PDB file of C-alpha atoms in Angstrom:
ATOM      1  CA  MET A 144      65.069  59.871 -53.731  1.00  0.00           C
ATOM      2  CA  THR A 145      66.576  57.961 -50.540  1.00  0.00           C
ATOM      3  CA  PHE A 146      65.124  55.189 -48.551  1.00  0.00           C
ATOM      4  CA  LEU A 147      65.861  54.641 -44.950  1.00  0.00           C
ATOM      5  CA  ALA A 148      65.090  50.736 -45.414  1.00  0.00           C
ATOM      6  CA  ALA A 149      65.343  48.431 -48.195  1.00  0.00           C
ATOM      7  CA  PRO A 150      63.343  49.615 -51.324  1.00  0.00           C
ATOM      8  CA  LEU A 151      60.141  47.739 -52.302  1.00  0.00           C
ATOM      9  CA  ALA A 152      59.677  48.282 -55.934  1.00  0.00           C
ATOM     10  CA  ILE A 153      59.935  50.616 -59.093  1.00  0.00           C
ATOM     11  CA  ALA A 154      56.766  52.438 -60.288  1.00  0.00           C
ATOM     12  CA  VAL A 155      56.941  54.042 -63.846  1.00  0.00           C
ATOM     13  CA  PHE A 156      53.969  55.920 -65.038  1.00  0.00           C
ATOM     14  CA  ASP A 157      52.361  56.828 -68.256  1.00  0.00           C
ATOM     15  CA  ILE A 158      51.185  60.285 -68.413  1.00  0.00           C
ATOM     16  CA  ASP A 159      48.194  60.987 -70.573  1.00  0.00           C
ATOM     17  CA  GLY A 160      44.920  59.251 -69.275  1.00  0.00           C
ATOM     18  CA  VAL A 161      47.069  58.083 -66.231  1.00  0.00           C
ATOM     19  CA  LEU A 162      48.244  61.532 -64.521  1.00  0.00           C
ATOM     20  CA  ARG A 163      45.987  63.979 -66.453  1.00  0.00           C
ATOM     21  CA  ASP A 164      42.605  63.653 -68.128  1.00  0.00           C
ATOM     22  CA  VAL A 165      43.225  64.409 -71.794  1.00  0.00           C
ATOM     23  CA  GLY A 166      39.582  63.606 -73.050  1.00  0.00           C
ATOM     24  CA  ASN A 167      39.003  67.376 -73.800  1.00  0.00           C
ATOM     25  CA  SER A 168      42.656  67.969 -74.968  1.00  0.00           C
ATOM     26  CA  TYR A 169      44.588  65.464 -76.793  1.00  0.00           C
ATOM     27  CA  ARG A 170      41.895  63.546 -77.783  1.00  0.00           C
ATOM     28  CA  ARG A 171      39.777  66.657 -78.637  1.00  0.00           C
ATOM     29  CA  ALA A 172      42.685  67.970 -80.682  1.00  0.00           C
ATOM     30  CA  LEU A 173      43.245  64.773 -82.658  1.00  0.00           C
ATOM     31  CA  ALA A 174      39.299  64.776 -83.510  1.00  0.00           C
ATOM     32  CA  ASP A 175      39.854  68.558 -84.675  1.00  0.00           C
ATOM     33  CA  THR A 176      42.638  67.619 -86.712  1.00  0.00           C
ATOM     34  CA  VAL A 177      41.017  64.740 -88.358  1.00  0.00           C
ATOM     35  CA  GLU A 178      37.923  66.906 -89.084  1.00  0.00           C
ATOM     36  CA  ALA A 179      39.865  69.721 -90.523  1.00  0.00           C
ATOM     37  CA  PHE A 180      42.013  67.446 -92.910  1.00  0.00           C
ATOM     38  CA  THR A 181      38.690  65.646 -94.033  1.00  0.00           C
ATOM     39  CA  GLN A 182      36.998  68.933 -95.076  1.00  0.00           C
ATOM     40  CA  GLY A 183      34.573  68.863 -92.269  1.00  0.00           C
ATOM     41  CA  GLN A 184      33.239  65.322 -93.616  1.00  0.00           C
ATOM     42  CA  TYR A 185      34.557  63.153 -90.545  1.00  0.00           C
ATOM     43  CA  ARG A 186      35.135  63.736 -86.898  1.00  0.00           C
ATOM     44  CA  PRO A 187      36.118  60.871 -85.065  1.00  0.00           C
ATOM     45  CA  SER A 188      33.989  59.698 -82.109  1.00  0.00           C
ATOM     46  CA  SER A 189      35.504  58.818 -78.614  1.00  0.00           C
ATOM     47  CA  GLU A 190      35.006  55.160 -79.392  1.00  0.00           C
ATOM     48  CA  ASP A 191      36.687  55.640 -82.931  1.00  0.00           C
ATOM     49  CA  ILE A 192      39.878  56.916 -80.939  1.00  0.00           C
ATOM     50  CA  ASP A 193      39.667  53.885 -78.632  1.00  0.00           C
ATOM     51  CA  ARG A 194      39.392  51.303 -81.592  1.00  0.00           C
ATOM     52  CA  LEU A 195      42.414  53.047 -83.085  1.00  0.00           C
ATOM     53  CA  LYS A 196      44.626  52.903 -80.085  1.00  0.00           C
ATOM     54  CA  GLY A 197      43.339  49.296 -79.314  1.00  0.00           C
ATOM     55  CA  GLU A 198      45.454  48.345 -82.109  1.00  0.00           C
ATOM     56  CA  GLY A 199      48.335  48.924 -80.236  1.00  0.00           C
ATOM     57  CA  ILE A 200      50.506  50.935 -82.523  1.00  0.00           C
ATOM     58  CA  TRP A 201      49.158  54.455 -82.714  1.00  0.00           C
ATOM     59  CA  ASN A 202      50.243  55.803 -79.361  1.00  0.00           C
ATOM     60  CA  ASN A 203      51.531  58.827 -81.398  1.00  0.00           C
ATOM     61  CA  ASP A 204      48.411  61.187 -81.804  1.00  0.00           C
ATOM     62  CA  TRP A 205      49.929  63.012 -84.708  1.00  0.00           C
ATOM     63  CA  GLU A 206      50.635  59.856 -86.500  1.00  0.00           C
ATOM     64  CA  GLY A 207      46.895  58.624 -85.358  1.00  0.00           C
ATOM     65  CA  SER A 208      45.375  61.748 -86.733  1.00  0.00           C
ATOM     66  CA  GLN A 209      47.277  60.922 -90.111  1.00  0.00           C
ATOM     67  CA  GLU A 210      46.127  57.279 -90.044  1.00  0.00           C
ATOM     68  CA  LEU A 211      42.393  58.332 -89.490  1.00  0.00           C
ATOM     69  CA  VAL A 212      42.326  60.821 -92.117  1.00  0.00           C
ATOM     70  CA  TYR A 213      43.952  58.219 -94.508  1.00  0.00           C
ATOM     71  CA  ARG A 214      41.272  55.607 -93.688  1.00  0.00           C
ATOM     72  CA  TYR A 215      38.442  58.152 -94.270  1.00  0.00           C
ATOM     73  CA  PHE A 216      39.657  58.711 -97.922  1.00  0.00           C
ATOM     74  CA  GLU A 217      40.160  55.047 -98.452  1.00  0.00           C
ATOM     75  CA  ALA A 218      36.510  54.557 -97.303  1.00  0.00           C
ATOM     76  CA  GLN A 219      35.546  56.799-100.082  1.00  0.00           C
ATOM     77  CA  GLY A 220      37.372  54.777-102.525  1.00  0.00           C
ATOM     78  CA  GLN A 221      40.757  56.837-102.625  1.00  0.00           C
ATOM     79  CA  ARG A 222      44.227  55.100-102.364  1.00  0.00           C
ATOM     80  CA  ARG A 223      46.078  56.662 -99.537  1.00  0.00           C
ATOM     81  CA  GLU A 224      49.189  57.341-101.973  1.00  0.00           C
ATOM     82  CA  ALA A 225      46.788  59.479-103.839  1.00  0.00           C
ATOM     83  CA  VAL A 226      45.739  61.555-100.805  1.00  0.00           C
ATOM     84  CA  ALA A 227      47.650  65.131-100.846  1.00  0.00           C
ATOM     85  CA  LEU A 228      48.653  64.725 -97.044  1.00  0.00           C
ATOM     86  CA  SER A 229      51.319  66.575 -95.160  1.00  0.00           C
ATOM     87  CA  TYR A 230      52.417  65.032 -91.749  1.00  0.00           C
ATOM     88  CA  GLU A 231      54.135  68.499 -91.096  1.00  0.00           C
ATOM     89  CA  ALA A 232      50.935  70.562 -91.605  1.00  0.00           C
ATOM     90  CA  ILE A 233      48.984  67.966 -89.570  1.00  0.00           C
ATOM     91  CA  VAL A 234      51.615  68.136 -86.566  1.00  0.00           C
ATOM     92  CA  ASP A 235      51.298  72.123 -86.606  1.00  0.00           C
ATOM     93  CA  PHE A 236      47.585  72.082 -86.806  1.00  0.00           C
ATOM     94  CA  PHE A 237      47.448  69.756 -83.877  1.00  0.00           C
ATOM     95  CA  GLN A 238      49.728  71.536 -81.825  1.00  0.00           C
ATOM     96  CA  ARG A 239      48.294  74.987 -82.414  1.00  0.00           C
ATOM     97  CA  ARG A 240      44.971  73.261 -80.942  1.00  0.00           C
ATOM     98  CA  TYR A 241      46.425  71.697 -78.161  1.00  0.00           C
ATOM     99  CA  ARG A 242      49.126  74.087 -76.957  1.00  0.00           C
ATOM    100  CA  GLY A 243      47.685  77.641 -79.011  1.00  0.00           C
ATOM    101  CA  PRO A 244      48.831  79.878 -81.261  1.00  0.00           C
ATOM    102  CA  ASN A 245      52.488  80.101 -79.850  1.00  0.00           C
ATOM    103  CA  PRO A 246      53.304  76.273 -79.420  1.00  0.00           C
ATOM    104  CA  GLU A 247      57.060  76.805 -78.940  1.00  0.00           C
ATOM    105  CA  ASP A 248      56.661  79.116 -75.626  1.00  0.00           C
ATOM    106  CA  PRO A 249      55.089  77.209 -72.647  1.00  0.00           C
ATOM    107  CA  ASP A 250      54.546  80.631 -70.982  1.00  0.00           C
ATOM    108  CA  GLN A 251      52.218  81.484 -73.721  1.00  0.00           C
ATOM    109  CA  TRP A 252      50.230  78.274 -74.114  1.00  0.00           C
ATOM    110  CA  THR A 253      46.516  78.990 -74.415  1.00  0.00           C
ATOM    111  CA  GLY A 254      45.329  75.878 -75.665  1.00  0.00           C
ATOM    112  CA  TYR A 255      43.487  72.659 -74.462  1.00  0.00           C
ATOM    113  CA  ILE A 256      46.434  71.760 -72.476  1.00  0.00           C
ATOM    114  CA  THR A 257      45.687  74.296 -70.071  1.00  0.00           C
ATOM    115  CA  GLN A 258      42.173  72.952 -69.249  1.00  0.00           C
ATOM    116  CA  GLU A 259      43.489  69.305 -68.671  1.00  0.00           C
ATOM    117  CA  PRO A 260      41.871  68.097 -64.990  1.00  0.00           C
ATOM    118  CA  LEU A 261      44.616  66.502 -62.991  1.00  0.00           C
ATOM    119  CA  LEU A 262      43.895  62.802 -61.760  1.00  0.00           C
ATOM    120  CA  VAL A 263      46.725  62.952 -58.959  1.00  0.00           C
ATOM    121  CA  GLU A 264      48.222  65.352 -56.687  1.00  0.00           C
ATOM    122  CA  LYS A 265      52.107  65.541 -55.444  1.00  0.00           C
ATOM    123  CA  ALA A 266      50.903  64.063 -52.169  1.00  0.00           C
ATOM    124  CA  TYR A 267      50.611  60.625 -53.991  1.00  0.00           C
ATOM    125  CA  PHE A 268      54.170  60.378 -55.111  1.00  0.00           C
ATOM    126  CA  GLU A 269      55.447  61.575 -51.688  1.00  0.00           C
ATOM    127  CA  SER A 270      53.662  58.672 -50.301  1.00  0.00           C
ATOM    128  CA  LEU A 271      55.141  56.352 -52.769  1.00  0.00           C
ATOM    129  CA  THR A 272      58.624  57.449 -51.678  1.00  0.00           C
ATOM    130  CA  ARG A 273      57.671  57.290 -48.019  1.00  0.00           C
ATOM    131  CA  ASP A 274      56.583  53.497 -48.641  1.00  0.00           C
ATOM    132  CA  ARG A 275      59.790  52.669 -50.314  1.00  0.00           C
ATOM    133  CA  VAL A 276      58.731  52.744 -54.077  1.00  0.00           C
ATOM    134  CA  ALA A 277      60.977  54.537 -56.422  1.00  0.00           C
ATOM    135  CA  TRP A 278      59.201  56.281 -59.346  1.00  0.00           C
ATOM    136  CA  GLY A 279      59.726  57.729 -62.552  1.00  0.00           C
ATOM    137  CA  PHE A 280      57.743  58.452 -65.937  1.00  0.00           C
ATOM    138  CA  PHE A 281      57.676  57.101 -69.567  1.00  0.00           C
ATOM    139  CA  SER A 282      55.443  58.886 -71.916  1.00  0.00           C
ATOM    140  CA  GLY A 283      54.604  59.480 -75.507  1.00  0.00           C
ATOM    141  CA  ALA A 284      54.097  63.120 -75.024  1.00  0.00           C
ATOM    142  CA  THR A 285      56.500  65.633 -76.052  1.00  0.00           C
ATOM    143  CA  ARG A 286      59.093  66.743 -73.643  1.00  0.00           C
ATOM    144  CA  GLY A 287      57.397  70.024 -73.024  1.00  0.00           C
ATOM    145  CA  SER A 288      53.986  68.781 -72.608  1.00  0.00           C
ATOM    146  CA  ALA A 289      54.997  66.292 -69.981  1.00  0.00           C
ATOM    147  CA  ASN A 290      57.113  68.672 -68.110  1.00  0.00           C
ATOM    148  CA  PHE A 291      54.061  71.214 -68.050  1.00  0.00           C
ATOM    149  CA  VAL A 292      52.081  68.622 -66.364  1.00  0.00           C
ATOM    150  CA  LEU A 293      54.973  67.150 -63.977  1.00  0.00           C
ATOM    151  CA  GLU A 294      56.867  70.280 -62.834  1.00  0.00           C
ATOM    152  CA  ARG A 295      54.392  73.447 -63.718  1.00  0.00           C
ATOM    153  CA  ARG A 296      51.348  71.735 -62.384  1.00  0.00           C
ATOM    154  CA  LEU A 297      52.351  68.745 -60.010  1.00  0.00           C
ATOM    155  CA  GLY A 298      55.078  70.793 -58.662  1.00  0.00           C
ATOM    156  CA  LEU A 299      57.371  67.739 -59.112  1.00  0.00           C
ATOM    157  CA  HIS A 300      61.332  68.571 -59.081  1.00  0.00           C
ATOM    158  CA  ASP A 301      63.369  67.361 -61.908  1.00  0.00           C
ATOM    159  CA  PRO A 302      61.405  63.911 -62.206  1.00  0.00           C
ATOM    160  CA  VAL A 303      62.880  61.014 -64.194  1.00  0.00           C
ATOM    161  CA  LEU A 304      61.479  61.280 -67.511  1.00  0.00           C
ATOM    162  CA  VAL A 305      61.809  59.847 -71.219  1.00  0.00           C
ATOM    163  CA  ALA A 306      59.505  61.549 -73.353  1.00  0.00           C
ATOM    164  CA  MET A 307      58.584  61.202 -76.961  1.00  0.00           C
ATOM    165  CA  GLU A 308      61.830  62.855 -78.272  1.00  0.00           C
ATOM    166  CA  ASP A 309      64.101  60.592 -76.240  1.00  0.00           C
ATOM    167  CA  ALA A 310      63.347  57.111 -76.951  1.00  0.00           C
ATOM    168  CA  PRO A 311      61.311  54.955 -79.931  1.00  0.00           C
ATOM    169  CA  GLY A 312      57.658  54.921 -79.642  1.00  0.00           C
ATOM    170  CA  LYS A 313      55.367  52.380 -77.625  1.00  0.00           C
ATOM    171  CA  PRO A 314      55.348  49.430 -77.685  1.00  0.00           C
ATOM    172  CA  ASP A 315      59.150  49.582 -78.132  1.00  0.00           C
ATOM    173  CA  PRO A 316      60.419  49.132 -74.295  1.00  0.00           C
ATOM    174  CA  THR A 317      63.486  51.096 -74.846  1.00  0.00           C
ATOM    175  CA  GLY A 318      62.403  54.112 -72.960  1.00  0.00           C
ATOM    176  CA  LEU A 319      60.881  52.161 -70.206  1.00  0.00           C
ATOM    177  CA  VAL A 320      64.044  50.389 -69.534  1.00  0.00           C
ATOM    178  CA  ALA A 321      65.860  53.576 -69.658  1.00  0.00           C
ATOM    179  CA  VAL A 322      63.811  55.023 -66.947  1.00  0.00           C
ATOM    180  CA  VAL A 323      64.494  52.193 -64.836  1.00  0.00           C
ATOM    181  CA  ASN A 324      67.854  52.396 -65.294  1.00  0.00           C
ATOM    182  CA  ARG A 325      68.088  55.986 -64.596  1.00  0.00           C
ATOM    183  CA  LEU A 326      66.359  55.246 -61.221  1.00  0.00           C
ATOM    184  CA  VAL A 327      68.460  52.340 -60.352  1.00  0.00           C
ATOM    185  CA  GLN A 328      71.643  54.546 -60.967  1.00  0.00           C
ATOM    186  CA  GLN A 329      70.523  57.715 -59.102  1.00  0.00           C
ATOM    187  CA  ALA A 330      69.022  55.987 -56.126  1.00  0.00           C
ATOM    188  CA  SER A 331      71.513  52.982 -55.827  1.00  0.00           C
ATOM    189  CA  LEU A 332      68.809  50.668 -56.064  1.00  0.00           C
ATOM    190  CA  PRO A 333      68.963  46.713 -56.271  1.00  0.00           C
ATOM    191  CA  THR A 334      68.743  45.711 -59.838  1.00  0.00           C
ATOM    192  CA  ASP A 335      66.249  42.881 -59.275  1.00  0.00           C
ATOM    193  CA  LEU A 336      63.282  44.914 -57.872  1.00  0.00           C
ATOM    194  CA  PRO A 337      59.871  44.442 -59.027  1.00  0.00           C
ATOM    195  CA  ILE A 338      58.836  47.036 -61.728  1.00  0.00           C
ATOM    196  CA  VAL A 339      55.512  48.173 -62.544  1.00  0.00           C
ATOM    197  CA  TYR A 340      54.574  50.388 -65.505  1.00  0.00           C
ATOM    198  CA  ALA A 341      50.949  51.775 -65.356  1.00  0.00           C
ATOM    199  CA  GLY A 342      49.560  53.174 -68.371  1.00  0.00           C
ATOM    200  CA  ASP A 343      46.171  53.250 -70.278  1.00  0.00           C
ATOM    201  CA  THR A 344      46.468  51.834 -73.625  1.00  0.00           C
ATOM    202  CA  VAL A 345      47.001  48.566 -75.215  1.00  0.00           C
ATOM    203  CA  ALA A 346      50.415  49.778 -76.539  1.00  0.00           C
ATOM    204  CA  ASP A 347      51.620  50.368 -72.785  1.00  0.00           C
ATOM    205  CA  MET A 348      50.819  47.051 -71.636  1.00  0.00           C
ATOM    206  CA  GLN A 349      52.412  45.842 -75.033  1.00  0.00           C
ATOM    207  CA  THR A 350      55.545  47.598 -73.797  1.00  0.00           C
ATOM    208  CA  VAL A 351      55.838  45.681 -70.542  1.00  0.00           C
ATOM    209  CA  VAL A 352      55.258  42.771 -72.470  1.00  0.00           C
ATOM    210  CA  GLN A 353      58.188  43.375 -74.688  1.00  0.00           C
ATOM    211  CA  ALA A 354      60.275  44.501 -71.685  1.00  0.00           C
ATOM    212  CA  LYS A 355      59.718  41.153 -70.396  1.00  0.00           C
ATOM    213  CA  THR A 356      61.410  39.410 -73.266  1.00  0.00           C
ATOM    214  CA  LEU A 357      64.934  41.201 -72.696  1.00  0.00           C
ATOM    215  CA  ASP A 358      67.716  39.753 -70.653  1.00  0.00           C
ATOM    216  CA  ALA A 359      67.113  42.159 -67.681  1.00  0.00           C
ATOM    217  CA  PRO A 360      66.816  41.524 -64.036  1.00  0.00           C
ATOM    218  CA  GLY A 361      63.592  42.353 -62.113  1.00  0.00           C
ATOM    219  CA  ARG A 362      59.822  41.306 -62.500  1.00  0.00           C
ATOM    220  CA  TRP A 363      57.997  43.397 -64.819  1.00  0.00           C
ATOM    221  CA  LEU A 364      54.111  43.936 -64.194  1.00  0.00           C
ATOM    222  CA  GLY A 365      51.628  46.009 -66.263  1.00  0.00           C
ATOM    223  CA  ILE A 366      49.162  47.856 -64.600  1.00  0.00           C
ATOM    224  CA  GLY A 367      46.326  49.252 -66.707  1.00  0.00           C
ATOM    225  CA  VAL A 368      44.629  52.517 -65.647  1.00  0.00           C
ATOM    226  CA  LEU A 369      41.120  53.008 -67.048  1.00  0.00           C
ATOM    227  CA  PRO A 370      41.001  56.406 -68.363  1.00  0.00           C
ATOM    228  CA  PRO A 371      38.555  58.933 -67.356  1.00  0.00           C
ATOM    229  CA  HIS A 372      36.073  58.756 -70.147  1.00  0.00           C
ATOM    230  CA  VAL A 373      36.027  54.965 -69.859  1.00  0.00           C
ATOM    231  CA  VAL A 374      35.589  55.051 -66.111  1.00  0.00           C
ATOM    232  CA  ALA A 375      32.404  57.308 -66.870  1.00  0.00           C
ATOM    233  CA  ALA A 376      31.076  55.012 -69.510  1.00  0.00           C
ATOM    234  CA  GLU A 377      28.314  52.251 -69.200  1.00  0.00           C
ATOM    235  CA  GLU A 378      29.589  48.933 -67.458  1.00  0.00           C
ATOM    236  CA  PRO A 379      29.723  46.898 -71.192  1.00  0.00           C
ATOM    237  CA  TYR A 380      32.234  49.448 -72.466  1.00  0.00           C
ATOM    238  CA  ARG A 381      34.187  49.630 -69.163  1.00  0.00           C
ATOM    239  CA  GLN A 382      34.440  45.951 -69.233  1.00  0.00           C
ATOM    240  CA  ALA A 383      35.480  45.750 -72.984  1.00  0.00           C
ATOM    241  CA  TYR A 384      38.121  48.149 -72.309  1.00  0.00           C
ATOM    242  CA  ARG A 385      39.510  46.361 -69.247  1.00  0.00           C
ATOM    243  CA  ASP A 386      39.205  43.069 -71.155  1.00  0.00           C
ATOM    244  CA  GLY A 387      41.678  44.674 -73.906  1.00  0.00           C
ATOM    245  CA  LEU A 388      44.279  45.641 -71.405  1.00  0.00           C
ATOM    246  CA  GLN A 389      44.123  42.335 -70.058  1.00  0.00           C
ATOM    247  CA  ARG A 390      44.590  40.696 -73.448  1.00  0.00           C
ATOM    248  CA  ALA A 391      47.463  43.024 -74.116  1.00  0.00           C
ATOM    249  CA  GLY A 392      49.249  41.826 -70.970  1.00  0.00           C
ATOM    250  CA  ALA A 393      47.846  43.916 -67.913  1.00  0.00           C
ATOM    251  CA  ASP A 394      48.538  41.600 -64.778  1.00  0.00           C
ATOM    252  CA  ALA A 395      46.110  43.982 -63.130  1.00  0.00           C
ATOM    253  CA  VAL A 396      43.618  46.808 -63.799  1.00  0.00           C
ATOM    254  CA  VAL A 397      42.511  49.881 -61.558  1.00  0.00           C
ATOM    255  CA  SER A 398      39.944  52.634 -61.951  1.00  0.00           C
ATOM    256  CA  ARG A 399      42.102  55.452 -61.031  1.00  0.00           C
ATOM    257  CA  VAL A 400      46.158  55.564 -60.639  1.00  0.00           C
ATOM    258  CA  THR A 401      46.082  56.087 -56.920  1.00  0.00           C
ATOM    259  CA  ASP A 402      44.828  52.465 -56.372  1.00  0.00           C
ATOM    260  CA  LEU A 403      48.406  51.769 -57.294  1.00  0.00           C
ATOM    261  CA  THR A 404      49.582  52.123 -53.627  1.00  0.00           C
ATOM    262  CA  ALA A 405      52.739  50.525 -52.023  1.00  0.00           C
ATOM    263  CA  ASP A 406      50.606  47.742 -50.387  1.00  0.00           C
ATOM    264  CA  PHE A 407      48.757  47.261 -53.907  1.00  0.00           C
ATOM    265  CA  ILE A 408      52.071  46.649 -55.403  1.00  0.00           C
ATOM    266  CA  GLN A 409      53.278  44.248 -52.773  1.00  0.00           C
ATOM    267  CA  ALA A 410      50.347  42.083 -52.779  1.00  0.00           C
ATOM    268  CA  LEU A 411      50.638  41.843 -56.636  1.00  0.00           C
ATOM    269  CA  THR A 412      54.213  40.860 -56.536  1.00  0.00           C
ATOM    270  CA  GLN A 413      53.208  38.037 -53.576  1.00  0.00           C
ATOM    271  CA  ALA A 414      50.650  36.655 -55.772  1.00  0.00           C
TER     272      ALA A 414
END
């Protein structure tokens, strides 16, 4: 990534709900998992999952699945300490739904991951480079899942990525800062560029808020992106979701990630 003129900004992207629609994949696998581990007694709705993620601490869908199972049994009068629940079994069940029966081999994945609609094309990132915006990715998805969409489906070549295995979970900003530092080093960028992070959850926006507290140069901006299931919802729900992102620290909220253009970033940084 090289620029003929002075670079404008750094943009870092979440993946799930931003670059790909996970409403019928990750979120479906989460609901399947909770339903299975509550013996078919409870299947969380999309709103239930949104409420959980709105708490800002359940970015990991395996942990989110486990938490919803615990909460179901607590509502039945059981203490969570008394619930025989294996986290490893939850992860295994989830992965077999999401990836398929051979979850360790991407060449044999047949699960929900293969059905995810893309929300962006390679040309979008090419336009960012043309307009002097450096870009990379910080995601709570596993590296295998993230690379499946970035490299196999979008055709990006060796993108800068920090995934689940590489850093603490959000809202810890360690992974976000690592992406920025890697981009600065690879492209010899100025260290005081504006930095935007685009994500669809409260935890994503809280990550930017935490990054602002660090002794690091640059202006940090959080861009909330409404995920597809929210865009398709009635306006009161869309507004409530938008308000939640803004309360969590979003400097702006867009309906699709491709609204985040170089012009948009420049206007935001000059506001």
